[in-house]
Amino acid sequence: MPLAHLDRPFDYLVSTGDDEAAQPGVRVKVRFAGQLVSGFLLARAERSEHEGKLAYLEKVVSAEQVLDPEVARLARAVADRYAGNLADVLRLAVPPRHARVEAQAASPPDPAGSAPPPEPAAPAGPAPSPGDAVVDVVEPAAGGWDAYLAGAGFLRALEEGRAPRAVWSALPGEDWPLRIAEAAAATVRGGRGVVIVVADARDLDRVDQALGAVLGAGRHVALNAAVGPAERYRRFLKASRHQVPVVAGTRAAMWAPAPTLGLVVIWDDGDDLHAEPRAPYPHARDVLLTRAQLAECAALVGGFARTGEGQLLLETGWAKEIAAPRPVLRERSPAISPTGDDSQLARDPGAVSARLPALAWQAARQALQADAPVLVQVPRRGYLPAIACAECRTPARCPHCSGPLGLHGARDVPVCHWCGRASAAFACPVCEGRRLRASVTGARRTAEELGRAFAGAPVRTSGRDEILTTVPAEAAVVVATPGAEPVADGGYGAVLLLDTWALLSRSDLRAAEETMRRWLNAAALARPGSAGGRVIVVADASLAPVQALLRWDPGWFAARELAERRELGFPPAARMASVTGQTAAVSELLSLARLGDDVEVLGPVPATDDQERMLLRVSRSRAAELAHALHEAAAVRSARKAALTVRVQVDPADLF
């Protein structure tokens, strides 16, 4: 049940007619408080500890065992960790039922390259193990995992059925989907299953293709919401029936069942898409690490950048580092240079019109002359997201609601970002000036400026409206927002990181870490320095993120960030929980929670117009006690039928 005070299993009798179908993991209907509700059968027992009268199951909805026992244990652990309810976690873990799909005896081949495995010659006998399904697996490519100090040993441990745990710092230009597929193949050869989680559909498509090339058709499924509910459920059933040994997907795939789980993989764990926006708000990285702990299986946390959480895994000894030696790193890395900002623009008219410092403009021009594409990363989308008075620099505000004004195009009138109204007759309230200037330049305006600066070179944009997947190896300028950078055949000749102040100046605990992640992800798409690849970052060279980028040393930067957070008592060095709601509701919950003396209460701070937010901080060793106390308090309010809701988040992504 979704109510906190009913967050426990309930016992029911099973009739003789339902005995065969009523197996752990099936969907059922039961009477609860006079209402017919849905649930999952968790376990069968000979007797019940309940002393009262038991009701019978109303109906076994389907004999399909969609809730794997291993996933059920994981769901309970995640609910406890995040002070949530098991019902909310199961809603995330098991997709909605499609009866027609369940009724199909065999699924037809799907476009993800996940055709059903061949039927065994004899219907009787034990089900094949994951290792039995793999024949003619492609061996790891030379220069792949063996380029890392512990890479070959990691694959060997997977193939031998051991449970290594690693934090992987990928090399620039690395074909990381292929490396993940090779790790999955080694695990499958060891007779175990694999769950792989990536941030978005573009990454999933690349992993899907790599798995098909390494494992062959019919040995994995890709769980993607874009294929539609029915097709996604069909692929989920292949995993729950243990017809395929490998499951890949976006965030929801962290719950995917796998036969004899041997490896969990998460790529780019710092991406905010890995954070579940629905209660109890679990993070994919933490769910997979919890799963590895419970299943005693291997874990791989990979990325070009490294988060504070990944660094903590290394410093506590829970995981080992997989990184390349410095000579290999220097050979694979592009040439990276910092340069000044707008105050150091070149006098060349083309550079001035494109807002590019001389070094960045020259690097782009040389790459285009060499018939290589150029990537320009701009942190803001749109045309001119923010404008100001050209005379006194006062930010332009809407005369109706005081919201910020912006421009959608060169010939458009200012439009409010809050109410959407146009303000054609703008007048500055301070100096009464009517001319406007750009405060923040978006990707589309940058593309327009670059088109004038590099006449003759095609300019393409990749962002929210249209995200490019790949671009050919020819002279072109690609302007992309972070996370939307397409992969270039052979790599980019130059990568320009513009408007870096917009990332570094955010009032966020993870501003520097997120900046580092976005820069490294873009810089990794450049060609090696020996092949002419260059990366120009428009920022002060003395900044720590810039220094880490110049040396391509995400480990040093992550260790520095973690040390600062440990000193200040911020996650992941400490555990925090946020309690958000109206003042009376937040006060009631905190008064009911049996918080220990070591719990530090911070706040309140305004959350919205009528809500406030309190932060609770404890050491990592007391995190389970804090989550339990908050869940108990929520249960008391639930039993009292409190009218005002309170949102409880453990380890929220945003603290400020």
XYZ file of C-alpha atoms in Angstrom:
656
model
C 0.000 0.000 0.000
C 1.300 3.534 -0.770
C 0.531 4.810 2.751
C 3.546 4.919 5.057
C 1.778 3.307 8.018
C 0.771 0.356 5.804
C 4.254 -0.203 4.399
C 4.551 -3.900 5.299
C 3.523 -7.281 3.855
C 0.017 -8.635 4.494
C -1.017 -12.290 4.714
C -3.796 -13.849 2.623
C -5.048 -17.356 2.095
C -4.621 -19.079 -1.269
C -7.440 -21.203 -2.577
C -6.829 -24.625 -4.064
C -7.758 -23.328 -7.496
C -5.089 -20.608 -7.344
C -2.402 -22.779 -5.761
C -0.493 -23.486 -8.948
C -0.611 -19.938 -10.355
C -0.010 -18.147 -7.037
C 3.786 -18.140 -7.100
C 6.116 -15.456 -5.719
C 6.362 -12.536 -8.121
C 2.898 -12.700 -9.704
C 0.351 -9.906 -9.751
C -2.730 -10.425 -7.576
C -5.961 -8.684 -6.578
C -6.977 -8.617 -2.910
C -9.633 -7.062 -0.698
C -8.126 -4.420 1.573
C -10.374 -2.320 3.833
C -13.337 -3.240 1.636
C -11.669 -2.174 -1.595
C -10.222 -4.280 -4.396
C -6.539 -3.359 -4.750
C -3.578 -4.614 -6.770
C -0.453 -6.143 -5.311
C 2.403 -8.599 -5.732
C 2.684 -11.995 -4.106
C 5.996 -11.845 -2.238
C 6.241 -15.315 -0.697
C 4.298 -18.483 0.158
C 4.256 -19.826 3.741
C 2.703 -22.769 5.576
C 1.267 -20.608 8.359
C 0.768 -16.990 9.349
C 1.729 -15.130 12.507
C -1.475 -13.115 12.215
C -3.894 -14.246 14.952
C -7.054 -12.910 13.300
C -9.059 -14.178 10.390
C -7.401 -14.176 6.974
C -9.095 -13.340 3.706
C -8.490 -15.185 0.443
C -6.783 -13.785 -2.613
C -9.487 -12.420 -4.865
C -7.644 -13.192 -8.061
C -4.281 -14.077 -9.522
C -4.111 -11.504 -12.313
C -1.490 -13.420 -14.265
C 0.766 -16.396 -13.712
C 3.652 -14.331 -15.107
C 6.275 -13.868 -12.365
C 7.223 -10.277 -13.113
C 8.737 -9.454 -9.709
C 12.049 -11.269 -9.485
C 13.009 -12.289 -5.908
C 16.341 -10.519 -6.254
C 14.581 -7.329 -7.399
C 12.078 -7.624 -4.540
C 14.908 -7.693 -1.992
C 16.534 -4.753 -3.725
C 13.276 -2.772 -3.696
C 12.902 -3.223 0.055
C 16.501 -2.133 0.664
C 16.093 0.946 -1.552
C 12.827 1.910 0.149
C 14.536 1.716 3.544
C 17.558 3.693 2.362
C 15.465 6.535 0.956
C 12.818 6.649 3.729
C 10.201 5.562 1.207
C 7.477 2.976 0.761
C 7.953 -0.379 -0.928
C 4.851 0.254 -3.044
C 6.436 3.367 -4.565
C 9.627 1.486 -5.411
C 7.745 -1.425 -6.988
C 5.845 1.044 -9.136
C 9.208 2.095 -10.542
C 10.616 -1.423 -10.792
C 7.832 -3.307 -12.595
C 6.290 -1.777 -15.743
C 2.497 -1.810 -16.297
C 1.061 -5.076 -17.582
C 0.092 -5.721 -21.195
C -2.048 -8.852 -21.293
C -1.773 -9.279 -25.056
C 2.019 -9.256 -24.873
C 2.020 -11.754 -22.010
C -0.239 -14.084 -23.940
C 2.092 -14.299 -26.894
C 3.991 -17.573 -26.719
C 7.083 -16.143 -28.431
C 8.029 -12.539 -29.083
C 8.771 -11.505 -32.672
C 12.134 -9.979 -33.464
C 12.339 -6.318 -32.470
C 14.254 -3.429 -34.033
C 16.754 -3.308 -31.143
C 18.559 -6.355 -32.413
C 17.031 -8.521 -29.700
C 15.560 -11.435 -31.627
C 14.380 -14.355 -29.495
C 16.979 -17.062 -28.895
C 16.556 -20.324 -30.802
C 14.280 -22.858 -29.157
C 16.006 -25.898 -27.618
C 15.692 -29.154 -29.510
C 13.984 -30.890 -26.595
C 11.354 -29.113 -24.483
C 12.394 -30.967 -21.327
C 15.527 -30.392 -19.252
C 16.999 -27.451 -17.332
C 16.939 -23.911 -18.690
C 20.167 -22.804 -20.374
C 22.538 -20.669 -18.336
C 23.679 -17.259 -19.647
C 27.017 -18.738 -20.665
C 25.335 -21.413 -22.776
C 23.712 -18.737 -24.944
C 27.004 -17.246 -26.137
C 28.852 -18.699 -29.107
C 31.511 -17.073 -31.265
C 31.741 -14.033 -29.000
C 33.990 -11.310 -30.407
C 37.210 -11.130 -28.406
C 38.239 -7.811 -26.804
C 39.932 -5.516 -29.282
C 43.618 -4.728 -28.938
C 44.190 -1.310 -27.440
C 40.890 -1.517 -25.570
C 40.817 -2.781 -21.996
C 44.488 -3.732 -22.199
C 45.344 -0.020 -22.498
C 44.389 0.352 -18.824
C 46.575 -0.833 -15.974
C 43.878 -3.073 -14.462
C 41.656 -3.470 -17.535
C 42.676 -6.953 -18.655
C 42.573 -8.227 -15.073
C 39.057 -6.865 -14.659
C 37.810 -8.803 -17.699
C 39.592 -11.929 -16.538
C 37.941 -11.713 -13.115
C 34.514 -11.335 -14.736
C 35.061 -14.378 -16.933
C 36.177 -16.439 -13.939
C 32.963 -15.637 -12.078
C 34.505 -13.328 -9.495
C 33.017 -10.005 -8.350
C 35.486 -7.162 -9.004
C 34.292 -3.625 -8.332
C 35.861 -0.789 -10.250
C 35.663 2.935 -10.982
C 36.739 3.392 -14.591
C 38.235 6.631 -15.956
C 37.829 6.282 -19.717
C 40.505 7.551 -22.088
C 39.778 10.467 -24.450
C 38.225 9.223 -27.664
C 37.422 5.869 -26.064
C 34.791 3.703 -27.735
C 33.165 3.191 -24.349
C 30.063 1.316 -25.611
C 32.368 -1.344 -27.078
C 34.340 -1.587 -23.817
C 31.109 -2.082 -21.860
C 29.958 -4.726 -24.351
C 33.265 -6.566 -23.929
C 32.847 -6.528 -20.142
C 29.308 -7.863 -20.560
C 30.555 -10.640 -22.853
C 33.206 -11.671 -20.316
C 30.523 -11.857 -17.613
C 28.242 -13.926 -19.818
C 31.069 -16.312 -20.603
C 31.330 -16.778 -16.849
C 27.699 -17.932 -16.798
C 26.105 -14.822 -15.306
C 23.852 -11.931 -16.331
C 24.485 -8.212 -16.775
C 22.501 -4.990 -16.197
C 23.748 -1.818 -17.924
C 22.372 1.692 -17.257
C 23.135 4.789 -19.351
C 21.785 8.322 -19.140
C 19.799 8.826 -22.353
C 18.467 7.219 -25.511
C 21.449 8.284 -27.639
C 23.869 6.491 -25.346
C 21.554 3.492 -25.234
C 21.518 3.237 -29.029
C 25.318 3.110 -29.063
C 25.451 0.460 -26.332
C 22.709 -1.519 -28.069
C 24.692 -1.615 -31.313
C 27.897 -2.579 -29.504
C 26.179 -5.403 -27.623
C 24.727 -6.729 -30.864
C 28.152 -6.684 -32.506
C 29.909 -8.426 -29.584
C 27.246 -10.850 -28.345
C 25.322 -11.451 -31.536
C 21.587 -11.156 -32.132
C 19.073 -12.314 -29.557
C 21.327 -12.190 -26.499
C 20.354 -8.839 -25.037
C 17.448 -6.427 -24.827
C 17.429 -2.645 -24.748
C 14.763 -1.173 -22.470
C 13.776 2.173 -23.951
C 10.527 4.058 -23.372
C 10.693 5.433 -26.928
C 9.663 2.052 -28.406
C 6.238 2.248 -26.744
C 4.680 0.541 -23.706
C 3.828 -2.753 -25.420
C 7.235 -3.299 -27.014
C 9.038 -2.244 -23.867
C 6.973 -4.720 -21.842
C 7.783 -7.447 -24.366
C 11.480 -6.802 -23.863
C 11.020 -6.698 -20.086
C 9.390 -10.139 -20.235
C 12.396 -11.493 -22.116
C 14.534 -10.349 -19.219
C 12.170 -11.570 -16.485
C 11.841 -14.968 -18.217
C 15.661 -15.094 -18.353
C 15.633 -15.519 -22.125
C 18.524 -13.077 -22.520
C 21.570 -12.669 -20.265
C 22.153 -8.934 -20.797
C 19.774 -6.009 -20.204
C 20.653 -2.423 -21.105
C 18.578 0.687 -20.711
C 18.131 4.134 -19.287
C 17.356 4.898 -15.640
C 14.453 2.436 -15.259
C 16.725 -0.455 -16.284
C 18.396 -0.323 -12.858
C 15.515 -2.587 -11.729
C 15.709 -4.974 -14.678
C 15.809 -8.682 -13.761
C 18.785 -10.691 -14.970
C 19.650 -14.388 -14.649
C 22.240 -14.984 -11.897
C 23.329 -11.357 -11.837
C 27.094 -11.052 -12.250
C 27.734 -7.411 -13.250
C 26.028 -4.014 -12.958
C 27.317 -1.115 -15.049
C 26.526 2.598 -14.950
C 28.032 5.040 -17.411
C 28.469 8.757 -16.603
C 26.945 8.543 -13.127
C 27.180 12.322 -12.662
C 24.457 12.967 -15.253
C 21.342 14.302 -13.528
C 19.176 12.032 -15.705
C 20.221 9.167 -13.430
C 18.255 10.740 -10.544
C 14.672 9.444 -10.355
C 12.199 12.374 -10.116
C 9.480 10.221 -8.495
C 9.261 9.120 -4.864
C 11.350 7.932 -3.136
C 13.755 9.652 -5.571
C 16.513 7.004 -5.806
C 19.667 7.543 -7.845
C 20.586 4.846 -10.374
C 24.175 4.699 -9.136
C 23.149 4.038 -5.534
C 20.542 1.477 -6.584
C 23.063 -0.449 -8.685
C 25.714 -0.345 -5.961
C 23.152 -1.592 -3.442
C 22.240 -4.318 -5.894
C 25.873 -5.332 -6.296
C 26.214 -5.517 -2.526
C 23.097 -7.663 -2.068
C 23.797 -9.954 -5.028
C 27.548 -10.104 -4.327
C 28.267 -9.334 -7.957
C 30.694 -7.123 -9.869
C 30.155 -3.397 -10.382
C 31.574 -0.930 -12.903
C 31.141 2.844 -12.528
C 32.508 4.425 -15.694
C 32.848 7.820 -17.298
C 35.257 10.371 -18.675
C 34.765 12.370 -15.460
C 34.573 11.156 -11.870
C 32.040 12.139 -9.240
C 32.652 12.608 -5.545
C 30.701 9.409 -4.947
C 32.991 7.504 -7.297
C 36.052 8.891 -5.544
C 34.599 7.868 -2.169
C 34.255 4.275 -3.419
C 37.985 4.287 -4.134
C 39.056 5.959 -0.906
C 37.012 3.564 1.234
C 38.392 0.556 -0.655
C 34.960 -0.608 -1.849
C 36.154 -0.379 -5.462
C 39.465 -0.288 -7.327
C 40.549 2.193 -9.976
C 40.801 1.386 -13.673
C 42.850 4.101 -15.346
C 45.424 4.325 -18.114
C 49.103 5.078 -17.464
C 50.217 8.623 -18.221
C 52.140 7.750 -21.440
C 48.996 6.184 -22.945
C 46.900 9.127 -21.744
C 49.267 11.648 -23.358
C 49.155 9.682 -26.603
C 45.342 9.619 -26.704
C 44.622 13.142 -25.422
C 44.015 16.188 -27.607
C 46.102 19.321 -27.157
C 44.234 21.384 -24.545
C 44.797 25.126 -24.095
C 43.097 27.802 -21.963
C 42.500 31.327 -23.212
C 40.988 34.549 -21.956
C 37.444 35.801 -22.206
C 35.810 38.627 -24.173
C 38.316 41.196 -22.918
C 41.020 39.399 -24.921
C 39.176 39.061 -28.206
C 41.315 39.239 -31.297
C 41.181 42.321 -33.445
C 40.307 40.197 -36.435
C 36.745 41.163 -37.491
C 35.739 37.525 -37.818
C 36.868 36.673 -34.311
C 35.124 39.723 -32.852
C 31.815 38.927 -34.537
C 31.940 35.342 -33.270
C 32.867 36.303 -29.660
C 35.958 34.109 -29.937
C 39.360 34.851 -28.406
C 42.198 34.727 -30.919
C 43.420 31.267 -29.913
C 39.961 29.717 -30.225
C 39.286 31.397 -33.559
C 42.626 30.267 -34.987
C 42.093 26.672 -33.793
C 38.667 26.554 -35.441
C 39.951 28.050 -38.688
C 42.863 25.590 -38.871
C 40.551 22.629 -38.278
C 38.171 23.776 -41.006
C 41.050 24.286 -43.425
C 42.087 20.682 -42.683
C 38.556 19.573 -43.638
C 37.743 18.543 -40.040
C 34.568 19.368 -38.095
C 34.623 21.832 -35.198
C 32.526 21.416 -32.043
C 31.437 24.513 -30.120
C 29.884 23.860 -26.705
C 27.564 26.609 -25.470
C 25.923 26.113 -22.051
C 22.702 27.993 -22.866
C 20.114 27.049 -25.463
C 17.923 29.444 -27.429
C 18.851 32.726 -29.092
C 19.270 35.418 -26.427
C 17.918 33.901 -23.194
C 18.696 37.056 -21.217
C 18.850 40.689 -22.352
C 19.549 44.005 -20.660
C 19.338 47.722 -21.278
C 22.113 48.786 -23.649
C 22.650 52.048 -21.772
C 22.779 51.123 -18.067
C 23.010 47.289 -18.253
C 19.883 46.826 -16.097
C 18.343 43.381 -16.761
C 15.239 43.671 -18.913
C 12.059 42.772 -17.052
C 8.479 42.144 -18.154
C 6.184 45.124 -17.421
C 3.331 42.727 -16.588
C 4.889 40.198 -14.144
C 8.502 41.402 -13.715
C 9.795 38.183 -15.264
C 13.047 38.066 -17.296
C 12.840 38.986 -20.973
C 14.575 37.181 -23.816
C 14.685 37.017 -27.606
C 13.778 33.951 -29.685
C 15.254 35.342 -32.905
C 16.979 38.324 -34.509
C 13.691 39.808 -35.783
C 11.544 38.927 -32.774
C 10.326 41.196 -30.012
C 11.279 40.522 -26.365
C 9.187 37.791 -24.716
C 8.791 37.086 -21.003
C 10.062 33.690 -19.808
C 7.425 33.619 -17.048
C 4.110 34.776 -18.542
C 4.973 34.472 -22.250
C 3.791 37.983 -23.126
C 5.590 40.059 -25.744
C 6.999 43.471 -24.807
C 7.456 45.313 -28.080
C 7.667 48.782 -26.526
C 10.399 48.135 -23.970
C 11.557 51.047 -21.832
C 14.191 50.711 -19.109
C 12.683 51.645 -15.722
C 16.042 53.105 -14.615
C 17.276 55.227 -17.519
C 14.271 54.991 -19.882
C 16.536 53.644 -22.599
C 14.945 51.612 -25.391
C 17.939 49.795 -26.865
C 18.743 46.257 -25.736
C 21.935 44.204 -25.531
C 22.640 40.523 -24.928
C 23.341 39.422 -21.362
C 23.484 35.706 -22.140
C 24.002 34.328 -25.635
C 22.315 31.065 -26.571
C 23.299 28.306 -28.969
C 21.258 29.592 -31.923
C 22.707 33.110 -31.686
C 26.201 31.630 -31.376
C 25.585 29.567 -34.513
C 24.484 32.723 -36.319
C 27.648 34.569 -35.269
C 29.901 31.663 -36.239
C 28.233 31.476 -39.629
C 29.324 35.049 -40.301
C 32.825 34.444 -38.905
C 33.490 31.284 -40.935
C 31.808 32.050 -44.220
C 31.502 29.009 -46.445
C 31.516 26.440 -43.650
C 28.142 24.859 -42.865
C 26.901 25.506 -39.323
C 24.685 22.968 -37.562
C 23.086 23.091 -34.127
C 22.345 20.256 -31.728
C 20.115 20.920 -28.743
C 16.667 20.448 -27.303
C 14.785 21.072 -30.555
C 16.962 18.711 -32.621
C 19.736 16.514 -31.245
C 22.235 15.204 -33.751
C 23.664 11.732 -33.226
C 26.653 11.789 -35.572
C 28.285 14.183 -38.031
C 30.514 13.279 -40.993
C 34.268 13.860 -41.087
C 34.129 17.049 -43.149
C 34.553 20.757 -42.531
C 31.582 22.044 -40.544
C 30.835 23.937 -37.339
C 28.603 22.119 -34.848
C 27.128 24.254 -32.054
C 25.765 22.081 -29.241
C 24.509 22.461 -25.704
C 26.031 20.191 -23.019
C 24.860 16.608 -23.396
C 23.760 17.082 -27.022
C 27.196 16.875 -28.659
C 27.126 14.500 -31.654
C 29.931 12.036 -32.308
C 32.117 12.948 -35.294
C 33.569 10.286 -37.558
C 37.265 10.270 -36.738
C 36.841 12.915 -34.039
C 36.643 16.706 -34.099
C 39.580 18.761 -35.268
C 38.809 21.384 -32.626
C 36.512 21.616 -29.612
C 35.730 25.093 -28.271
C 34.273 25.459 -24.769
C 32.580 28.878 -24.636
C 30.766 30.911 -21.973
C 32.339 28.819 -19.228
C 31.310 31.371 -16.583
C 27.684 30.245 -17.004
C 28.640 26.796 -15.680
C 31.202 27.792 -13.071
C 29.142 30.581 -11.483
C 26.043 28.513 -10.689
C 25.024 28.488 -7.005
C 25.110 24.733 -6.738
C 27.110 22.320 -4.604
C 28.056 20.345 -7.722
C 28.719 23.316 -10.032
C 32.444 22.611 -10.425
C 31.918 18.849 -10.671
C 29.213 19.274 -13.308
C 31.388 21.714 -15.247
C 34.251 19.216 -15.214
C 31.937 16.455 -16.444
C 30.558 18.510 -19.323
C 33.988 19.690 -20.426
C 35.517 16.221 -20.372
C 32.572 14.679 -22.240
C 32.969 17.264 -25.003
C 36.782 17.201 -25.065
C 36.739 13.390 -25.328
C 35.180 13.769 -28.792
C 38.294 15.511 -30.181
C 41.001 13.807 -32.159
C 44.294 12.992 -30.403
C 46.853 15.773 -30.353
C 49.102 13.780 -32.699
C 46.287 13.893 -35.277
C 45.775 17.637 -34.894
C 42.994 17.569 -32.308
C 42.747 20.679 -30.129
C 40.525 21.759 -27.238
C 40.253 25.436 -26.307
C 38.581 26.322 -23.016
C 37.688 29.992 -22.626
C 38.418 30.307 -18.908
C 41.095 31.384 -16.453
C 43.898 28.814 -16.403
C 44.290 29.104 -12.622
C 40.864 27.585 -11.885
C 40.928 24.022 -10.525
C 38.546 22.592 -13.172
C 40.681 24.121 -15.926
C 43.849 22.688 -14.393
C 42.248 19.233 -14.211
C 41.140 19.525 -17.842
C 44.615 20.584 -19.012
C 46.184 17.513 -17.391
C 43.170 15.294 -18.086
C 43.137 14.287 -14.440
C 39.551 13.721 -13.248
C 40.834 11.666 -10.319
C 42.806 14.579 -8.870
C 39.829 16.907 -9.241
C 37.396 14.414 -7.664
C 39.750 13.875 -4.705
C 39.999 17.639 -4.246
C 36.228 18.075 -4.372
C 35.656 15.228 -1.925
C 38.208 16.651 0.527
C 36.447 20.025 0.480
C 33.038 18.453 1.005
C 34.378 16.299 3.824
C 35.701 19.419 5.529
C 32.379 21.244 5.087
C 30.188 18.238 5.898
C 28.487 17.957 2.498
C 27.518 14.797 0.555
C 28.884 12.307 -0.169
C 31.135 12.748 2.872
C 27.976 13.122 4.982
C 24.348 12.164 4.476
C 21.609 14.764 4.213
C 17.834 14.677 3.972
C 15.501 17.473 2.955
C 11.986 17.919 4.331
C 9.818 20.231 2.222
C 6.258 21.390 2.792
C 4.152 24.010 4.478
C 5.560 25.247 7.765
C 3.017 23.497 9.985
C 3.442 20.153 8.208
C 7.259 20.264 8.322
C 7.212 21.168 12.022
C 4.788 18.335 12.760
C 6.906 15.726 10.981
C 10.131 16.827 12.673
C 8.450 16.822 16.074
C 7.295 13.236 15.495
C 10.667 12.023 14.173
C 12.847 10.492 16.839
C 16.020 12.192 15.711
C 19.264 11.422 17.488
C 21.387 14.021 19.196
C 23.892 13.800 16.363
C 21.369 14.971 13.736
C 22.102 18.556 12.691
C 19.001 20.524 11.667
C 19.602 23.311 9.139
C 16.998 25.845 8.090
C 14.299 26.657 7.408
C 14.786 28.221 3.988
C 12.052 29.182 1.518
C 11.310 26.487 -1.066
C 8.355 28.069 -2.886
C 5.932 30.876 -2.127
C 4.074 28.893 0.553
C 6.552 26.132 1.435
C 9.759 25.885 3.412
C 12.632 23.440 3.455
C 14.600 21.922 6.316
C 17.863 20.032 5.904
C 18.977 17.245 8.225
C 22.622 16.194 8.301
C 24.229 13.105 9.859
C 27.386 11.075 9.429
C 27.313 8.285 6.863
C 27.261 5.650 9.603
C 23.970 7.029 10.975
C 22.197 7.448 7.627
C 20.007 4.333 8.067
C 18.798 5.564 11.461
C 17.851 8.952 10.016
C 15.907 7.363 7.137
C 14.095 5.049 9.567
C 13.161 7.947 11.873
C 11.762 9.985 8.972
C 9.764 7.029 7.678
C 8.315 6.376 11.136
C 7.261 10.015 11.440
C 5.653 9.891 8.001
C 3.792 6.733 9.062
C 2.350 8.489 12.117
C 1.148 11.408 9.982
C -0.289 8.951 7.465
C -2.203 7.094 10.204
C -3.562 10.411 11.461
C -4.690 11.251 7.910
C -2.754 14.508 7.885
C -4.089 16.848 5.227
C -0.817 18.609 4.398
C 1.796 16.642 2.490
C 5.517 16.664 3.217
C 8.174 15.699 0.695
C 11.088 13.754 2.183
C 14.241 13.266 0.105
C 17.361 11.483 1.265
C 20.530 12.709 -0.452
C 18.711 15.215 -2.689
C 20.471 16.164 -5.901
C 19.952 19.883 -5.235
C 20.780 21.218 -1.790
C 20.504 24.943 -2.536
